[in-house]
mmCIF file of C-alpha atoms and ligand atoms in Angstrom:
data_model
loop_
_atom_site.group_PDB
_atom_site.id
_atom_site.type_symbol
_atom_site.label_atom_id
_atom_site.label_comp_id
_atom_site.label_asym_id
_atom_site.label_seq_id
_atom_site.Cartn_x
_atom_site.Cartn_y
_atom_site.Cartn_z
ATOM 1 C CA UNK A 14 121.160 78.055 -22.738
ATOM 2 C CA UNK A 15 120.816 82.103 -22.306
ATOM 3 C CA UNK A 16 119.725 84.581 -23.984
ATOM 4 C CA UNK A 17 123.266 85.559 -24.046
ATOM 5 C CA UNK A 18 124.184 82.489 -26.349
ATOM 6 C CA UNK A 19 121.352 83.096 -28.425
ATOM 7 C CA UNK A 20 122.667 86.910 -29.245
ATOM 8 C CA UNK A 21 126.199 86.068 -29.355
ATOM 9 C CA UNK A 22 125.070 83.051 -32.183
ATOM 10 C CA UNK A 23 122.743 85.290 -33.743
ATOM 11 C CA UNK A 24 125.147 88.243 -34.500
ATOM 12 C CA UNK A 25 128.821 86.155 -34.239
ATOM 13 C CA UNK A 26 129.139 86.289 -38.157
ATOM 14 C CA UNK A 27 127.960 90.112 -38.498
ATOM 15 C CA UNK A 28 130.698 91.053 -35.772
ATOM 16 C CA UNK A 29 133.805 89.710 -37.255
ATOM 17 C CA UNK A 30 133.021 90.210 -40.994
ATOM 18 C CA UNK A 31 135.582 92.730 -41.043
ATOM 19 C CA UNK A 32 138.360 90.658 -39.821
ATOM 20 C CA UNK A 33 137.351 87.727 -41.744
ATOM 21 C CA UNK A 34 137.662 89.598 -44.881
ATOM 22 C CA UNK A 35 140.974 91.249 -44.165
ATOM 23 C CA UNK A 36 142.998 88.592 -42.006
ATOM 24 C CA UNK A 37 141.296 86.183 -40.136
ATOM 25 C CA UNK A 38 140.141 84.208 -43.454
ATOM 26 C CA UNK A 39 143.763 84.047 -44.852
ATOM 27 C CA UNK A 40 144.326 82.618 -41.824
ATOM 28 C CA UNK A 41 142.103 80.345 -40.856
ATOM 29 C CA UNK A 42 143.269 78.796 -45.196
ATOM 30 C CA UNK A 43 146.639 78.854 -43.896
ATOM 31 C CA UNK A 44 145.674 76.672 -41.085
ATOM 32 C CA UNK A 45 143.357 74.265 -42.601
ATOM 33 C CA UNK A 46 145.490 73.374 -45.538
ATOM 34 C CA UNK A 47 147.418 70.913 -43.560
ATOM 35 C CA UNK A 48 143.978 69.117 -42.148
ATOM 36 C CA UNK A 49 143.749 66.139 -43.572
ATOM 37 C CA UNK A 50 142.226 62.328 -43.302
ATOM 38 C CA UNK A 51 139.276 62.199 -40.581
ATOM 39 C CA UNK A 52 139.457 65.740 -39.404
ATOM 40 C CA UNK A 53 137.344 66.646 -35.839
ATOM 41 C CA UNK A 54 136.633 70.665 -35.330
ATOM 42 C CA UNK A 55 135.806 71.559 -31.982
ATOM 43 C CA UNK A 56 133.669 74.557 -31.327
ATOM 44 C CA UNK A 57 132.505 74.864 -34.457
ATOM 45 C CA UNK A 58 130.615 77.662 -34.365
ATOM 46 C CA UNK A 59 128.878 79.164 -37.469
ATOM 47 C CA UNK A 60 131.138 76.858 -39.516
ATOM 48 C CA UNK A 61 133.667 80.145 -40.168
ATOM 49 C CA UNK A 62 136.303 77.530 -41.412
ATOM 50 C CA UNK A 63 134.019 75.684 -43.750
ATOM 51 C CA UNK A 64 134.649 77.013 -47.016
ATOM 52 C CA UNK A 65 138.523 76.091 -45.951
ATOM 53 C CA UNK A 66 138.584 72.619 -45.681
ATOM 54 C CA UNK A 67 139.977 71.124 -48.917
ATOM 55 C CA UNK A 68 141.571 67.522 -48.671
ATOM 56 C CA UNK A 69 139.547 65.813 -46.056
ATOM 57 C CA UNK A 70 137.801 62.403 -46.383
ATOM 58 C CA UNK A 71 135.503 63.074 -43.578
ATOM 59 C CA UNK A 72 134.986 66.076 -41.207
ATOM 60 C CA UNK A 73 132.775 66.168 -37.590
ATOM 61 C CA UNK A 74 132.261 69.533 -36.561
ATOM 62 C CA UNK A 75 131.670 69.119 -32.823
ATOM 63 C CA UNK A 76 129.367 72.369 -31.472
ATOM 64 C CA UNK A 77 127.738 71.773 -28.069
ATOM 65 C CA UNK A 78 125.554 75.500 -28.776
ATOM 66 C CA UNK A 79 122.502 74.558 -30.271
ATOM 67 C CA UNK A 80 121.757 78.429 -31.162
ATOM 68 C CA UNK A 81 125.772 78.079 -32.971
ATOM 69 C CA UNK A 82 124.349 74.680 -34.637
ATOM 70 C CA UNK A 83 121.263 76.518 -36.135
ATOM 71 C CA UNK A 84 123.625 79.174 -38.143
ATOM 72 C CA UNK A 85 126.119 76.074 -38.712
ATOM 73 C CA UNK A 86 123.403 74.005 -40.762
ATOM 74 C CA UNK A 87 122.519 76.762 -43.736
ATOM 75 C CA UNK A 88 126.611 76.394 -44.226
ATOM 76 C CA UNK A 89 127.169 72.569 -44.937
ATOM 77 C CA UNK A 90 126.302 73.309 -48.738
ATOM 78 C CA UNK A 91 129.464 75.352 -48.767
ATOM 79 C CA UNK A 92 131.844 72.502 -47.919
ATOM 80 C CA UNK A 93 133.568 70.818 -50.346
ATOM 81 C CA UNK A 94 134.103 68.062 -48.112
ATOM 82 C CA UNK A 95 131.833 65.097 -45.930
ATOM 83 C CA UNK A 96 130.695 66.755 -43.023
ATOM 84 C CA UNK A 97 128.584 65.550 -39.798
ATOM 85 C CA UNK A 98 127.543 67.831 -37.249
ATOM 86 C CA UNK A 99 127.582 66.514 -33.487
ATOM 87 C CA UNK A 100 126.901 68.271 -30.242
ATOM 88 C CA UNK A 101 129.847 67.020 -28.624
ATOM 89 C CA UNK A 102 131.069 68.685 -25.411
ATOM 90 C CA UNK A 103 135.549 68.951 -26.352
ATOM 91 C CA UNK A 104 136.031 68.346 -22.285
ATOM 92 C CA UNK A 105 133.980 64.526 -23.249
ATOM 93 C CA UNK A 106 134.274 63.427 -26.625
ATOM 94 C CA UNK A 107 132.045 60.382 -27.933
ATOM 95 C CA UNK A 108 134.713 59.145 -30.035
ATOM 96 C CA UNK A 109 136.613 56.500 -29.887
ATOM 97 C CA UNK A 110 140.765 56.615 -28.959
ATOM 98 C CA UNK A 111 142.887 57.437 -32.023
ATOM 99 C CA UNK A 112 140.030 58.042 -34.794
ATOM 100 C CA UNK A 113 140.783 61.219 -36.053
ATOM 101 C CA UNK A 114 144.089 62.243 -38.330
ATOM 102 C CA UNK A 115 143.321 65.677 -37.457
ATOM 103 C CA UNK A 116 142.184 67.872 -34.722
ATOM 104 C CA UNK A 117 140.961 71.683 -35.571
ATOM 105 C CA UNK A 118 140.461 74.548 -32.943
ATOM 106 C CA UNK A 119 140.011 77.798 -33.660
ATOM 107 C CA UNK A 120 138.873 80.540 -30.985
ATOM 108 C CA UNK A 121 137.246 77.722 -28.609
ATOM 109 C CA UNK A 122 139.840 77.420 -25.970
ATOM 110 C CA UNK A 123 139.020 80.873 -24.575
ATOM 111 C CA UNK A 124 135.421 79.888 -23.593
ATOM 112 C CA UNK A 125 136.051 75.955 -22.758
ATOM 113 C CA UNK A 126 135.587 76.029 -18.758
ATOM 114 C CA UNK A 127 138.249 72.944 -18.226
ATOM 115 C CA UNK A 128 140.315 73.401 -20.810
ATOM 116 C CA UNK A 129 143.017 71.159 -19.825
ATOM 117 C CA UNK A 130 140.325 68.204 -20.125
ATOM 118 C CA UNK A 131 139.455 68.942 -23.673
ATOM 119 C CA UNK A 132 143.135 69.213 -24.611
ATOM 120 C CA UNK A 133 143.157 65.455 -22.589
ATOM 121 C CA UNK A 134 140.393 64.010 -25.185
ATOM 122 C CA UNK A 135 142.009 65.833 -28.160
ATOM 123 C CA UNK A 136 144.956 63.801 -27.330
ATOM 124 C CA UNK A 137 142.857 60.661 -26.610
ATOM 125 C CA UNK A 138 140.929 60.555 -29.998
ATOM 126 C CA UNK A 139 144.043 61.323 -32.143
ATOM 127 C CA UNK A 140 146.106 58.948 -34.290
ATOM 128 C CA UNK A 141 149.618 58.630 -31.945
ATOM 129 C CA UNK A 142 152.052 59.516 -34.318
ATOM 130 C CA UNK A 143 150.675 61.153 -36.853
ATOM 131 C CA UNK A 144 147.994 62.739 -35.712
ATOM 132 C CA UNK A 145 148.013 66.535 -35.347
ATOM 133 C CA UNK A 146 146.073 69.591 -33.385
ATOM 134 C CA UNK A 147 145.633 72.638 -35.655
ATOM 135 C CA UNK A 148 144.969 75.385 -33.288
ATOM 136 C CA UNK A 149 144.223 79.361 -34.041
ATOM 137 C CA UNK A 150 143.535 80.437 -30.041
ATOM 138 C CA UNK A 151 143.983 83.398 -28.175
ATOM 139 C CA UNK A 152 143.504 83.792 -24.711
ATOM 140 C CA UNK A 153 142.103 86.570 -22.309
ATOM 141 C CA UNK A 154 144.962 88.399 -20.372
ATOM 142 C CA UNK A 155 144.489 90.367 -17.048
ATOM 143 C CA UNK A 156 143.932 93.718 -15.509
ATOM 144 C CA UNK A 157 142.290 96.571 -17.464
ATOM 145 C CA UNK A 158 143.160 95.855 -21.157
ATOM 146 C CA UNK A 159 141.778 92.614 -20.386
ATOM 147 C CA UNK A 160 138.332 94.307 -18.940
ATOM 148 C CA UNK A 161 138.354 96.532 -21.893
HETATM 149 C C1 SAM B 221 134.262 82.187 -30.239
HETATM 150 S S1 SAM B 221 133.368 80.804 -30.858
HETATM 151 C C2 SAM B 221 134.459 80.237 -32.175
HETATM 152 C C3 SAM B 221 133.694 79.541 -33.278
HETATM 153 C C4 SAM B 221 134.560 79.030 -34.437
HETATM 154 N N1 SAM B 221 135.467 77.995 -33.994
HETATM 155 C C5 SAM B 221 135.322 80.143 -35.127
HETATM 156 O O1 SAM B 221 136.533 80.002 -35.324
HETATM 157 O O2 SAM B 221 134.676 81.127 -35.517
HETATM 158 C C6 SAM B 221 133.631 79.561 -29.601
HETATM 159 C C7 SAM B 221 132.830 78.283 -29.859
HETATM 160 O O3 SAM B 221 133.237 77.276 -28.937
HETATM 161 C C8 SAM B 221 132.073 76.581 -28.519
HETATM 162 N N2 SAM B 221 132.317 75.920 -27.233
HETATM 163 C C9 SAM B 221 132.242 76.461 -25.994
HETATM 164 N N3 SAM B 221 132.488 75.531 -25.053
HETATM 165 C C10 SAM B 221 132.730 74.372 -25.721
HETATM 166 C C11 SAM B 221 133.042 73.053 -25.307
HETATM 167 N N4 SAM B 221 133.140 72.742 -24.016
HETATM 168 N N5 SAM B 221 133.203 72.102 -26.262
HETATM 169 C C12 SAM B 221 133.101 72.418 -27.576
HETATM 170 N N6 SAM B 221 132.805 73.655 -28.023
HETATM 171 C C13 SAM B 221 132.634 74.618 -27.118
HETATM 172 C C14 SAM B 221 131.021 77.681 -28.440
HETATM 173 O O4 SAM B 221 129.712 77.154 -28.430
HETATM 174 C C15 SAM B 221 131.335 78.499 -29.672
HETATM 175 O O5 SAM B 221 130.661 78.035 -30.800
#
């Protein structure tokens, strides 16, 4: 790991403080009220949608970073909910097919490197049926808005 992922762990909360406090935090709510059951996040990060998680009999917050799992631990006393922490890779999950009721993603798919793979596994370890992907992504576009 860099010292790239080490900075970007270090200062990821400081940088969007702004946004989480006027938009991104009334959405990421809107989101995770409909997780439910045995809910997998992805890419956890810092644990941004911790304090959302309401109805939820068990959450695993995969988070392959271990410099993004050092800011995550602090956070678990926030949750009002179970929570495990793995350092599960989304493009090979260690679970087994159709455990989880839920799947959470939020900002992940943008740095995932096969991202088709991890959307293979999310669909693997999820209940048929009635199991769901909750997804808040955005993607990086082209040319020189892109750059900027
Ligand atoms: C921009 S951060 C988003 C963190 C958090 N989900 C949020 O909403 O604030 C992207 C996260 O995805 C993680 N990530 C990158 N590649 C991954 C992969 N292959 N599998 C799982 N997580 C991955 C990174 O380590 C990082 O924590």
């Amino acid at each position: 790991m860099s010292i790239r992922h080490r900075l970007f762990a270090a200062l990821y909360d400081r940088m969007n403080a702004t946004a989480e406090r006027r938009w991104m935090g009334k959405r990421r709510a809107d989101l995770l009220a409909d997780a439910h059951g045995v809910v997998l996040e992805i890419g956890g990060g810092t644990g941004a949608n911790l304090p959302y998680y309401r109805d939820v009999e068990r959450l695993v917050i995969a988070e392959p970073d271990p410099f993004m799992r050092k800011k995550l631990g602090p956070k678990l006393a926030q949750a009002r909910v179970p929570v495990e922490i793995s350092d599960a890779d989304a493009q090979r999950l260690p679970f087994a097919d159709e455990s989880f009721d839920t799947v959470v993603s939020t900002l992940v798919f943008c740095t995932i490197p096969d991202p088709q793979a991890a959307l293979m596994e999310i669909r693997r370890v999820l209940r048929p049926a009635a199991g769901r992907l909750l997804f808040l992504e955005h993607v990086r576009g082209e040319g020189k808005v892109a750059r900027w």
